[in-house]
CSV table of C-alpha atoms in Angstrom, one decimal:
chain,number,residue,atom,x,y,z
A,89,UNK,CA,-7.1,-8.6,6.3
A,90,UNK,CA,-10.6,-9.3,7.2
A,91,UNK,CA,-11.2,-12.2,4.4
A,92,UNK,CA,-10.6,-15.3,6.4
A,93,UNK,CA,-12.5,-14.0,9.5
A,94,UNK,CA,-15.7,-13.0,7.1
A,95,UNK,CA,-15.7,-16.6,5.8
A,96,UNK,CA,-16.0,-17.4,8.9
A,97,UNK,CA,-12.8,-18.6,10.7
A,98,UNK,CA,-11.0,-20.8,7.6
A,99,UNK,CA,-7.5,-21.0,7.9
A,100,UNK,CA,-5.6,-19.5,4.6
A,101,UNK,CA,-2.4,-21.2,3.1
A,102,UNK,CA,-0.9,-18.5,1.3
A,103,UNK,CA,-0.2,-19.6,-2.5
A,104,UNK,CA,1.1,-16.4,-3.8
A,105,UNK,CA,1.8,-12.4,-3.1
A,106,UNK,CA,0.7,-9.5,-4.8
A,107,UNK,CA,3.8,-7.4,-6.7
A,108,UNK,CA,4.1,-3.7,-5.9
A,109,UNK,CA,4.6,-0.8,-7.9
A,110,UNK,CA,4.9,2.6,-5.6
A,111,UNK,CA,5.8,5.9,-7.6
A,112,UNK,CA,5.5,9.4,-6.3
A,113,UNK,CA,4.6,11.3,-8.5
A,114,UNK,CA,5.3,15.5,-8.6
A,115,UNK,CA,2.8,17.9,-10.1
A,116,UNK,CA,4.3,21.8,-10.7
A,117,UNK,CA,1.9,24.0,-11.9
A,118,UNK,CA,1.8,27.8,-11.4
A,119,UNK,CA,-0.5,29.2,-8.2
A,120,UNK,CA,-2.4,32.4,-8.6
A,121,UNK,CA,-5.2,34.1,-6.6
A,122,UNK,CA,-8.5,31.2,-6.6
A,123,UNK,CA,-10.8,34.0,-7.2
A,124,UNK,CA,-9.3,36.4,-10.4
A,125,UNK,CA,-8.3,33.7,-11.7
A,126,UNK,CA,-10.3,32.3,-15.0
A,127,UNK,CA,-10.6,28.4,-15.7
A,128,UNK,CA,-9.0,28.3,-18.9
A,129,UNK,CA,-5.8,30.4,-17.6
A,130,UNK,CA,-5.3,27.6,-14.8
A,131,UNK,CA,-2.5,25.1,-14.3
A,132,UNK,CA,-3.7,23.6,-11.7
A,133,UNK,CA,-1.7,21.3,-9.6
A,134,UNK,CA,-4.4,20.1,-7.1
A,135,UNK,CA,-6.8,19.6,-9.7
A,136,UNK,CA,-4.3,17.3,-11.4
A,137,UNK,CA,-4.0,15.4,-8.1
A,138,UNK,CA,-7.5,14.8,-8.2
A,139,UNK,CA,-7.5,14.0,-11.9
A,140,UNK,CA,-5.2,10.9,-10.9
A,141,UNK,CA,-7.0,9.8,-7.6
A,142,UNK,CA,-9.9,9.2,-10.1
A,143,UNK,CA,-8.0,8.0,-12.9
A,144,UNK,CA,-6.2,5.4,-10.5
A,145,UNK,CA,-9.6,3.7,-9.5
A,146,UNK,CA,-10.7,4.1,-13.1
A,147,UNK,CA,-8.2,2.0,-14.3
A,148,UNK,CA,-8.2,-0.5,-11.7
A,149,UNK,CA,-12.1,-1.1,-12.1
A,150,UNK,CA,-11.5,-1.8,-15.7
A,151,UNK,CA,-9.0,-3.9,-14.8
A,152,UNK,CA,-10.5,-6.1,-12.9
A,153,UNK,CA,-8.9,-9.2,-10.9
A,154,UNK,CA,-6.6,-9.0,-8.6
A,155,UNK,CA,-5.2,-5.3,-9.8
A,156,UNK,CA,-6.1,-2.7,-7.0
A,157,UNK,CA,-4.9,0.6,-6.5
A,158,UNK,CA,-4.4,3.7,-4.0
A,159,UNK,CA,-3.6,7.1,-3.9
A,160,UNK,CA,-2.5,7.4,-0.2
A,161,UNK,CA,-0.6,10.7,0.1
A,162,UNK,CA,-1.6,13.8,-1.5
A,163,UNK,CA,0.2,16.8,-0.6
A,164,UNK,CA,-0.5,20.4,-2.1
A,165,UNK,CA,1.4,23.5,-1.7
A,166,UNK,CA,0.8,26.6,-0.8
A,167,UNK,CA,-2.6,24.4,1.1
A,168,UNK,CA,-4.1,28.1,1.4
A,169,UNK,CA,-8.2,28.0,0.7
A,170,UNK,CA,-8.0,30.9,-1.5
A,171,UNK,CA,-4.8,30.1,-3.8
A,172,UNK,CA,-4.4,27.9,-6.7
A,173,UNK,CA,-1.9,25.2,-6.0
A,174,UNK,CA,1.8,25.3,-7.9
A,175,UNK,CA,2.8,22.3,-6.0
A,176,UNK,CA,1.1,18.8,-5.4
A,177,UNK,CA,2.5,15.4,-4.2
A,178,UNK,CA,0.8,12.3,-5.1
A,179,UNK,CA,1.9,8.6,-4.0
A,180,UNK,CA,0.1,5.8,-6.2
A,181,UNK,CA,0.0,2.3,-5.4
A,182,UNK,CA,-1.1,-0.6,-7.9
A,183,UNK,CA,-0.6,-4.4,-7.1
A,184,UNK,CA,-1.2,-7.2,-9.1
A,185,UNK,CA,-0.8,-11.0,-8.6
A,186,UNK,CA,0.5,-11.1,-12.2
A,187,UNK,CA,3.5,-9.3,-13.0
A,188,UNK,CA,2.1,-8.3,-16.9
A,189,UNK,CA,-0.6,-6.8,-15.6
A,190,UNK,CA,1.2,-4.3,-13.0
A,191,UNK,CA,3.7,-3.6,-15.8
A,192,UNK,CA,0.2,-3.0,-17.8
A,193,UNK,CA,-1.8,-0.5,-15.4
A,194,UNK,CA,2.3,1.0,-14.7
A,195,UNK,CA,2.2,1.7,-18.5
A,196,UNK,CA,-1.5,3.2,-18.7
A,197,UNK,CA,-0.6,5.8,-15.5
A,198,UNK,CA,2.5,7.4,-17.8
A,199,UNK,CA,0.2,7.4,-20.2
A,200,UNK,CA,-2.4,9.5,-18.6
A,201,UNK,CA,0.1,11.1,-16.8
A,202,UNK,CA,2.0,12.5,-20.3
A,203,UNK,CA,-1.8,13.5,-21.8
A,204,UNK,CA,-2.4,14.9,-18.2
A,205,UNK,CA,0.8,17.1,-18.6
A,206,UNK,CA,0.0,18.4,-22.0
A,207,UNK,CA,-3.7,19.1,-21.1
A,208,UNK,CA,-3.2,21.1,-18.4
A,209,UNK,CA,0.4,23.0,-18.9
A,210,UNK,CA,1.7,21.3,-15.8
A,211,UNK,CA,5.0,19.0,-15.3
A,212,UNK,CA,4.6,15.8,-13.4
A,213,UNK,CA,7.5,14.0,-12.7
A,214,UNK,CA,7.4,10.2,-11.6
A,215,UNK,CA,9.8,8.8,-9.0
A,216,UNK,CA,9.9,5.0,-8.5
A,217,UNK,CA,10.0,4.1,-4.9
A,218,UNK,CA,9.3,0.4,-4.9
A,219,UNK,CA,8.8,-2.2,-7.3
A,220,UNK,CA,8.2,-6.1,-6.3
A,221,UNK,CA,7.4,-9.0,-8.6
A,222,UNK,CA,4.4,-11.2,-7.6
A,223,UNK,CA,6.1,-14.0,-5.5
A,224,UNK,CA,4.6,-18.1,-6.2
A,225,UNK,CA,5.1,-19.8,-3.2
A,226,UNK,CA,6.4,-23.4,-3.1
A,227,UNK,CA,3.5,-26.5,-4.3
A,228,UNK,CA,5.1,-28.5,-1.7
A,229,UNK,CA,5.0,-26.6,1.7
A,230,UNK,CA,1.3,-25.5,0.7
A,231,UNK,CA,0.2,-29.2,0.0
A,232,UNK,CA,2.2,-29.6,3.8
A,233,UNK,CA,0.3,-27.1,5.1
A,234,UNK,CA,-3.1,-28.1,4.0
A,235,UNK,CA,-2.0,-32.3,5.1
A,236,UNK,CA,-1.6,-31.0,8.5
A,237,UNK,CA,-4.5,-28.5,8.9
A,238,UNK,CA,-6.8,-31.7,7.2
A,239,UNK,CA,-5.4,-34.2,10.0
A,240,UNK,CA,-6.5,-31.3,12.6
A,241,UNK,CA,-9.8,-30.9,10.8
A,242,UNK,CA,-9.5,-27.4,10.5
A,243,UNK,CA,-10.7,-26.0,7.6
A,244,UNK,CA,-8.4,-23.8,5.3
A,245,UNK,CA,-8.4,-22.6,2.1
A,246,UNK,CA,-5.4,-21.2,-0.9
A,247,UNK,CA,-5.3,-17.8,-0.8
A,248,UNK,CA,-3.4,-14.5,-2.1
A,249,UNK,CA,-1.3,-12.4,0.2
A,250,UNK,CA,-2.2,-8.8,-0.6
A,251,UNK,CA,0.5,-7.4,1.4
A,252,UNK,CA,4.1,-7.7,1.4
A,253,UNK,CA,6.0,-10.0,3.7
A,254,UNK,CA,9.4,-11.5,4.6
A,255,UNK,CA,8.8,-14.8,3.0
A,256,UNK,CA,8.2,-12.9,-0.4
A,257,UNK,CA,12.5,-12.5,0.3
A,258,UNK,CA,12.8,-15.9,1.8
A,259,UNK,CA,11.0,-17.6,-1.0
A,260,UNK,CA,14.1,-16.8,-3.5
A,261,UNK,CA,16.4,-18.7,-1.6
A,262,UNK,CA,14.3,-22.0,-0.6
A,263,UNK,CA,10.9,-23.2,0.0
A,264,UNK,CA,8.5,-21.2,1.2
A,265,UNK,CA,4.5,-20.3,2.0
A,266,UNK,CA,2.3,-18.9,5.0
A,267,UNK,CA,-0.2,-19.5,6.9
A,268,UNK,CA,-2.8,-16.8,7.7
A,269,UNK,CA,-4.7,-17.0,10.8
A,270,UNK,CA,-8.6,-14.7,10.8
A,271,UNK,CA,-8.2,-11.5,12.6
């Protein structure tokens, strides 16, 4: 990412990783004509995509930290201009550095997914596609790290990994950190 190269060329020695919660999430609603169609007769499937895309940086604003969240894939179907859509497809992503509060912003998305539902006389099914726990890397290799990058007199500072990476696996069976490099 573009943190350590805004700061100005520091070194990072990666302390800890963001967990990951992906879900897709299907939305069946019922398409008829966009024009003869009155607003209060609607079960609108792309406007219940919408409603989440909101709703997911809603949440994360309130939620402040490290929580952050993306709707990256949004999919309708029948995608004609003049048709209310039956069908949408909606992948969510929330990450956290602390694995309560992704099990927290996780519970308030069913939540507003269920009232969602019921509001709008649509289904939406949620389908987990990957979930990590937040990763702590080892004291000892970052206090390594940070010796040798001192004896180089470069300058480096403890940072989060927002992104997931192999060490998050290798960090279960031994000691483990990273170093980021700015780019």
């Amino acid at each position: 990412g573009p943190i350590l190269d805004m700061e100005g060329g520091l070194l990072g020695a990666v302390e800890n990783l963001q967990g990951i919660s992906w879900q897709e999430l299907t939305i069946r609603g019922v398409s008829n004509h966009a024009g003869t169609t009155p607003m209060r007769l609607r079960h609108d499937a792309g406007y219940c995509a919408a409603r989440i895309a909101v709703f997911i940086r809603e949440l994360v604003t309130r939620m402040g930290g490290s929580q952050v969240g993306t709707v990256g894939v949004v999919r309708m179907t029948p995608n004609l201009i003049n048709v209310i859509a039956n069908t949408a497809i909606v992948s969510v992503d929330l990450r956290n550095t602390d694995d309560a509060r992704l099990r927290s912003a996780e519970r308030e998305l069913a939540a507003f997914l269920e009232a969602l539902a019921r509001e709008e006389g649509v289904a939406i099914e949620a389908r987990a596609l990957v979930r990590t726990a937040p990763v702590v890397f080892s004291p000892l290799v970052l206090e390594a790290i940070e010796a040798v990058a001192a004896e180089c007199e470069l300058p480096i500072r403890r940072m989060t990994s927002a992104a997931g990476h192999d060490a998050q696996m290798i960090a279960q069976i031994c000691p483990t950190a990273m170093i980021f490099v700015p780019s």
